[in-house]
JSON list of C-alpha atoms in Angstrom, two decimals:
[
{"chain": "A", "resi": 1, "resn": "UNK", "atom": "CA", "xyz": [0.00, 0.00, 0.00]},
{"chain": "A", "resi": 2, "resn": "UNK", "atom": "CA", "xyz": [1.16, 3.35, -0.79]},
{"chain": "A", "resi": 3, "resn": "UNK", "atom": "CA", "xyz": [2.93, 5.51, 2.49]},
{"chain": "A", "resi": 4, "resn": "UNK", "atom": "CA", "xyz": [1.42, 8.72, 3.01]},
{"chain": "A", "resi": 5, "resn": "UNK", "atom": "CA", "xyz": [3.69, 11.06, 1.04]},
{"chain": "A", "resi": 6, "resn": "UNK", "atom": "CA", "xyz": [3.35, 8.89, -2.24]},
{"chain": "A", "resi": 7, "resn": "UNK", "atom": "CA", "xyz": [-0.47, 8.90, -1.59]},
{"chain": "A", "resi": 8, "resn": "UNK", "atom": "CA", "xyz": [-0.35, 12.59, -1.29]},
{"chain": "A", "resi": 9, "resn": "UNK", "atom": "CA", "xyz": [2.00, 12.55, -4.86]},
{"chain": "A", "resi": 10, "resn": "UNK", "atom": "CA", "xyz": [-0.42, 10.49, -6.31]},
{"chain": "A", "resi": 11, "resn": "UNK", "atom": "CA", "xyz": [-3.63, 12.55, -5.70]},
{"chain": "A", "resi": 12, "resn": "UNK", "atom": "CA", "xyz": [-1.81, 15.55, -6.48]},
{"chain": "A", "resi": 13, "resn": "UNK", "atom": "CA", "xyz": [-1.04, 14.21, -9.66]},
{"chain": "A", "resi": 14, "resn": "UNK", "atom": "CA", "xyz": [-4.40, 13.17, -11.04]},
{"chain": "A", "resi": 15, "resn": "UNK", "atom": "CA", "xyz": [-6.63, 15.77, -9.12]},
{"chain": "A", "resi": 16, "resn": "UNK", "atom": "CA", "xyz": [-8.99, 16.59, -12.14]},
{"chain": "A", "resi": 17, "resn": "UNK", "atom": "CA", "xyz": [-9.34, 20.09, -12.92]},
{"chain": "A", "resi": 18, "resn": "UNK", "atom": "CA", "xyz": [-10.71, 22.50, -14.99]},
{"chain": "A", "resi": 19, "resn": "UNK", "atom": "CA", "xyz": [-6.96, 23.25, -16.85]},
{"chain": "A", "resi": 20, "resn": "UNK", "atom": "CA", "xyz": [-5.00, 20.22, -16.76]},
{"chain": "A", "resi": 21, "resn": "UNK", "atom": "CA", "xyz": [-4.82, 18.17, -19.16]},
{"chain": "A", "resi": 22, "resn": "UNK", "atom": "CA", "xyz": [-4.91, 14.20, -19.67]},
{"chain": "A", "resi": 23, "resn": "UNK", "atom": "CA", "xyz": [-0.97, 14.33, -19.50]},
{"chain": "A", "resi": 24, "resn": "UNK", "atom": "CA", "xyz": [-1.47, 16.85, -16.73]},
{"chain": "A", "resi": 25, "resn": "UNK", "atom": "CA", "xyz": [-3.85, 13.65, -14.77]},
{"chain": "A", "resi": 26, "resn": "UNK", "atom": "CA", "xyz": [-1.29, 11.12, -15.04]},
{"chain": "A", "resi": 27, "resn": "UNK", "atom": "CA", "xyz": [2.29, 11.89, -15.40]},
{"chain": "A", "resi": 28, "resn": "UNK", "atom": "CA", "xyz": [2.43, 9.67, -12.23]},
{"chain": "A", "resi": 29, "resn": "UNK", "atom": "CA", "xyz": [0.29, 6.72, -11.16]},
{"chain": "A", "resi": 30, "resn": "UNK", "atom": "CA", "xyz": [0.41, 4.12, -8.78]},
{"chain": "A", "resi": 31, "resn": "UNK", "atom": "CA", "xyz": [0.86, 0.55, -9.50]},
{"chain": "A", "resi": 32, "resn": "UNK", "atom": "CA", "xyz": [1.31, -2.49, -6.97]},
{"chain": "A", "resi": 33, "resn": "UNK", "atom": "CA", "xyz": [2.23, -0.04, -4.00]},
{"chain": "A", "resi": 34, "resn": "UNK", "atom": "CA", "xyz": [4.67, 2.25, -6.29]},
{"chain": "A", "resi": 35, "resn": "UNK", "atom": "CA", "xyz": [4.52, 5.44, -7.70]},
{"chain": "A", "resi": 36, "resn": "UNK", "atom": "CA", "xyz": [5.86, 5.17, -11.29]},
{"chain": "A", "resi": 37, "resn": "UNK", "atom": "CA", "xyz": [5.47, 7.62, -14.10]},
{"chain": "A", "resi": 38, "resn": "UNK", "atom": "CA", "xyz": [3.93, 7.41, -17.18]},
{"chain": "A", "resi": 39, "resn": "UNK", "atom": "CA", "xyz": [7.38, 7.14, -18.93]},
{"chain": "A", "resi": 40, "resn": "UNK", "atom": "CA", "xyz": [8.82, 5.26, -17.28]},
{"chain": "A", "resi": 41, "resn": "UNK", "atom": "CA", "xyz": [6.06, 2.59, -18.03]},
{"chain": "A", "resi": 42, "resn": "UNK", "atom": "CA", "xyz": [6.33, 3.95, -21.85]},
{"chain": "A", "resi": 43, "resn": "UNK", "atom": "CA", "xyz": [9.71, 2.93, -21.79]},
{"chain": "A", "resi": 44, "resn": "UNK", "atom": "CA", "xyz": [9.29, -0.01, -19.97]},
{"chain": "A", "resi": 45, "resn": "UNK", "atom": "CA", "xyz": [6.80, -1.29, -22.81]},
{"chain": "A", "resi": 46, "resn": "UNK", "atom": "CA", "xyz": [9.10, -0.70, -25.78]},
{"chain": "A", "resi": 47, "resn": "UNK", "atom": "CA", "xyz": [11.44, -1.88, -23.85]},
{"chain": "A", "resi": 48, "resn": "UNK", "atom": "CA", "xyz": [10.06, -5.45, -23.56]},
{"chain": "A", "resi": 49, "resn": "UNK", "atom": "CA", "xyz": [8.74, -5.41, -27.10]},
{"chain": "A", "resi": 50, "resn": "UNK", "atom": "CA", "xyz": [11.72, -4.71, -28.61]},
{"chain": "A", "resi": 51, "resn": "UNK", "atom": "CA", "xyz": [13.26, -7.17, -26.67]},
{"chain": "A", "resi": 52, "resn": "UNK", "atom": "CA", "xyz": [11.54, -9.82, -27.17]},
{"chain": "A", "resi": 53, "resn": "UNK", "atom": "CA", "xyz": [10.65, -9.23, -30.70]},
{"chain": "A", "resi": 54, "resn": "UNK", "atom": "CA", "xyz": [7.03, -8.92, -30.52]},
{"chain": "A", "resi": 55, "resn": "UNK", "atom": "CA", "xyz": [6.81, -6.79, -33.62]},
{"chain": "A", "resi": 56, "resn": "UNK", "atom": "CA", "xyz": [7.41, -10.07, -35.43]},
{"chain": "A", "resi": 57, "resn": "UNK", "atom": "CA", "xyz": [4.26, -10.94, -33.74]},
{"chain": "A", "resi": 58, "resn": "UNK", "atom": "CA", "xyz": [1.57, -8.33, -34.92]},
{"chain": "A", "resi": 59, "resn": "UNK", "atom": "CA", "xyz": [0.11, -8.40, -38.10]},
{"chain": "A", "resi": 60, "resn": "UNK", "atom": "CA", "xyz": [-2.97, -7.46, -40.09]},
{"chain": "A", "resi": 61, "resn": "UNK", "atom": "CA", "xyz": [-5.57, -9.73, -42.16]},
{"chain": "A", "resi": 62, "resn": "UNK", "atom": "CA", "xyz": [-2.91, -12.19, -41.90]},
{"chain": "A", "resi": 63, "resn": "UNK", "atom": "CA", "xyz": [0.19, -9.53, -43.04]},
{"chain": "A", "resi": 64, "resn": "UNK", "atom": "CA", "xyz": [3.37, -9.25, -40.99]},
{"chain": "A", "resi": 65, "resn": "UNK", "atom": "CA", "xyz": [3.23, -5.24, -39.73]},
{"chain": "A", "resi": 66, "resn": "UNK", "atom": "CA", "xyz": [6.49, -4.99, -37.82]},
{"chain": "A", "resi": 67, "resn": "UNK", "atom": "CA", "xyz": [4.82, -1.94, -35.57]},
{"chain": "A", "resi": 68, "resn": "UNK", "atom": "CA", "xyz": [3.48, -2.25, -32.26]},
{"chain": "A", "resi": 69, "resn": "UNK", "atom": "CA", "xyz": [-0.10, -2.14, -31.66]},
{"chain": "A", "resi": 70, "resn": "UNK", "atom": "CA", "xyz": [-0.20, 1.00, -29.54]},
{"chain": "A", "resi": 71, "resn": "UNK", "atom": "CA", "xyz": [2.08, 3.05, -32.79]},
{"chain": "A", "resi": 72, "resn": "UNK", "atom": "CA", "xyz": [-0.13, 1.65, -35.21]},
{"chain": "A", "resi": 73, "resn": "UNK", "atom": "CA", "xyz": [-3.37, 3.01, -33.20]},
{"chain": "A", "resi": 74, "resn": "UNK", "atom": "CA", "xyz": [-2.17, 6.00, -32.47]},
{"chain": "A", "resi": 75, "resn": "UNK", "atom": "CA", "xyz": [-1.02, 7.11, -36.22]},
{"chain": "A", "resi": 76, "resn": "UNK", "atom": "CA", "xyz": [-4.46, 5.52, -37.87]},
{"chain": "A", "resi": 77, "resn": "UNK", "atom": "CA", "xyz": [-6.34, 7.54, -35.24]},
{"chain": "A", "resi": 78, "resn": "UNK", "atom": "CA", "xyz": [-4.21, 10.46, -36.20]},
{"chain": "A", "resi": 79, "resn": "UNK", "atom": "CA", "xyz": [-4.97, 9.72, -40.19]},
{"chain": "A", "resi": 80, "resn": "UNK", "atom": "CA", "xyz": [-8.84, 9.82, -39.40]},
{"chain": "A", "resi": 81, "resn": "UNK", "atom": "CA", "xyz": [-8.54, 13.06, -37.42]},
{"chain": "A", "resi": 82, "resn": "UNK", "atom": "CA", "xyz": [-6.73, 14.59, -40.36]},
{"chain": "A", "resi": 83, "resn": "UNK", "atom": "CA", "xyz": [-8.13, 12.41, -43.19]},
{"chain": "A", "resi": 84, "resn": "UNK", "atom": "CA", "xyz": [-5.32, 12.92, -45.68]},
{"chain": "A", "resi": 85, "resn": "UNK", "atom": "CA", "xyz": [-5.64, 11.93, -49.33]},
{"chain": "A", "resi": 86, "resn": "UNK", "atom": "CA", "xyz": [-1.87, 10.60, -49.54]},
{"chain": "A", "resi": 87, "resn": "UNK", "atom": "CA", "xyz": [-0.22, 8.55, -47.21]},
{"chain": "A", "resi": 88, "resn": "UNK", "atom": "CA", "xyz": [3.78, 7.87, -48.12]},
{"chain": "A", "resi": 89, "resn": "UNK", "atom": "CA", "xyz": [5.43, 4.87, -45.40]},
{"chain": "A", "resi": 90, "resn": "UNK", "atom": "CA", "xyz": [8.99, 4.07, -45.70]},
{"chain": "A", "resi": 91, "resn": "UNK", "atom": "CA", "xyz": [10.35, 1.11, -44.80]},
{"chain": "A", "resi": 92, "resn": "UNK", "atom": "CA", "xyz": [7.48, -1.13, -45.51]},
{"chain": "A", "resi": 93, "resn": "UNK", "atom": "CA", "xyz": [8.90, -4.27, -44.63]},
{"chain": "A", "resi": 94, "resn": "UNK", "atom": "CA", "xyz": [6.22, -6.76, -44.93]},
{"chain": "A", "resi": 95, "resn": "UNK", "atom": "CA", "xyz": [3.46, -4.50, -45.75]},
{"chain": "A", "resi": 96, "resn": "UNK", "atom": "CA", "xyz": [1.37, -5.17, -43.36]},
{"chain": "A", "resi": 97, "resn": "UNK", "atom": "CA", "xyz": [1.19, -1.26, -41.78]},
{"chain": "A", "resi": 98, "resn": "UNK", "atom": "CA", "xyz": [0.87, -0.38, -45.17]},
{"chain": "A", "resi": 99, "resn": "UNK", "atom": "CA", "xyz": [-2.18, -2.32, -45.76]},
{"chain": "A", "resi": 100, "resn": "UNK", "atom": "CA", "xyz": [-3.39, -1.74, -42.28]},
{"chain": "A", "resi": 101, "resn": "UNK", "atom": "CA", "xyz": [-3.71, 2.22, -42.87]},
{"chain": "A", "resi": 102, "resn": "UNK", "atom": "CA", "xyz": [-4.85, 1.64, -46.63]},
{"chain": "A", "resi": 103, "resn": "UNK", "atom": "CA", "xyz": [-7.64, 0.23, -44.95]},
{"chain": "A", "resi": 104, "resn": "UNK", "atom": "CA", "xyz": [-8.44, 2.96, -42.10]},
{"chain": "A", "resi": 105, "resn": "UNK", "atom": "CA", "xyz": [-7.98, 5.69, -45.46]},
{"chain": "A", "resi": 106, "resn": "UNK", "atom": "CA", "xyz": [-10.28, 3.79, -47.32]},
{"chain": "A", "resi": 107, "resn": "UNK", "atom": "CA", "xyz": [-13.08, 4.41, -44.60]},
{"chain": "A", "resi": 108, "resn": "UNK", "atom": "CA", "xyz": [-13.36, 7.95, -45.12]},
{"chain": "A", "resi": 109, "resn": "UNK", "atom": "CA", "xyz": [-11.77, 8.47, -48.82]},
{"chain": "A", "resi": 110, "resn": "UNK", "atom": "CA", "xyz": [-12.33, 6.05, -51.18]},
{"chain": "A", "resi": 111, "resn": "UNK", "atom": "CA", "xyz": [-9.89, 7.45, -53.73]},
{"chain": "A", "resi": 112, "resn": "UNK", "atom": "CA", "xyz": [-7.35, 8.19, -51.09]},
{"chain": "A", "resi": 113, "resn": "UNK", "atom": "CA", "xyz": [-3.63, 6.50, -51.89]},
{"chain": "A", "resi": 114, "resn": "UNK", "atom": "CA", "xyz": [-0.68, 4.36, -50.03]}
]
C-alpha cells in the first residue's frame, strides 16, 4: 500500500481540474504499492517489445506489420482526425502497416492512396 507522502504525490497528480490536461492527470500513477510515471512505463513497454521481438508478432488480415499495436493506433487515429488523401510509409517491410492504414484511409476516402 502506498505511504502517506506517495499517496499525497499520487492525488496531487491526477486531481482533475478545470486546466489540466490528460498528460497533466497522469504523469504519475500508482501501481502495486509504487509510484511510477507514465514514462517510465512507456519505456518499460518498448522496452520489452523490442526485446523480445514482438513486432514479429503483430500483423494485419494475416500480413506481418512490424509496428506495435499501440504506434499503429495511435497514427491511424491520427490519419482519421486529419483524413489525408496521400499517405507515403517508408520502410514497408512486410506490408502489413501499409495495408493496415490503406484500410483505415479507405473508410473515409475512397480514392485516397498508399
Amino acid at each position: 500500500m502506498f505511504n502517506q507522502y506517495q499517496e499525497d504525490c499520487y492525488t496531487a497528480e491526477v486531481r482533475v481540474n478545470s486546466k489540466s490536461t490528460v498528460a497533466d492527470k497522469f504523469k504519475k500513477v500508482g501501481i502495486n504499492g509504487k509510484v511510477v510515471s507514465v514514462d517510465d512505463i512507456v519505456f518499460g513497454y518498448e522496452r520489452i517489445f523490442q526485446s523480445l521481438e514482438l513486432f514479429s508478432a503483430v500483423s494485419w488480415l494475416g500480413v506481418s506489420m512490424q509496428q506495435t499495436p499501440n504506434d499503429a493506433f495511435v497514427i491511424a487515429d491520427m490519419m482519421w482526425r486529419l483524413k489525408p488523401d496521400l499517405l507515403i510509409e517508408l520502410g514497408t517491410s512486410g506490408g502489413g502497416s501499409a495495408h493496415f492504414f490503406a484500410h483505415v484511409m479507405k473508410q473515409y476516402n475512397r480514392g485516397a492512396r498508399i
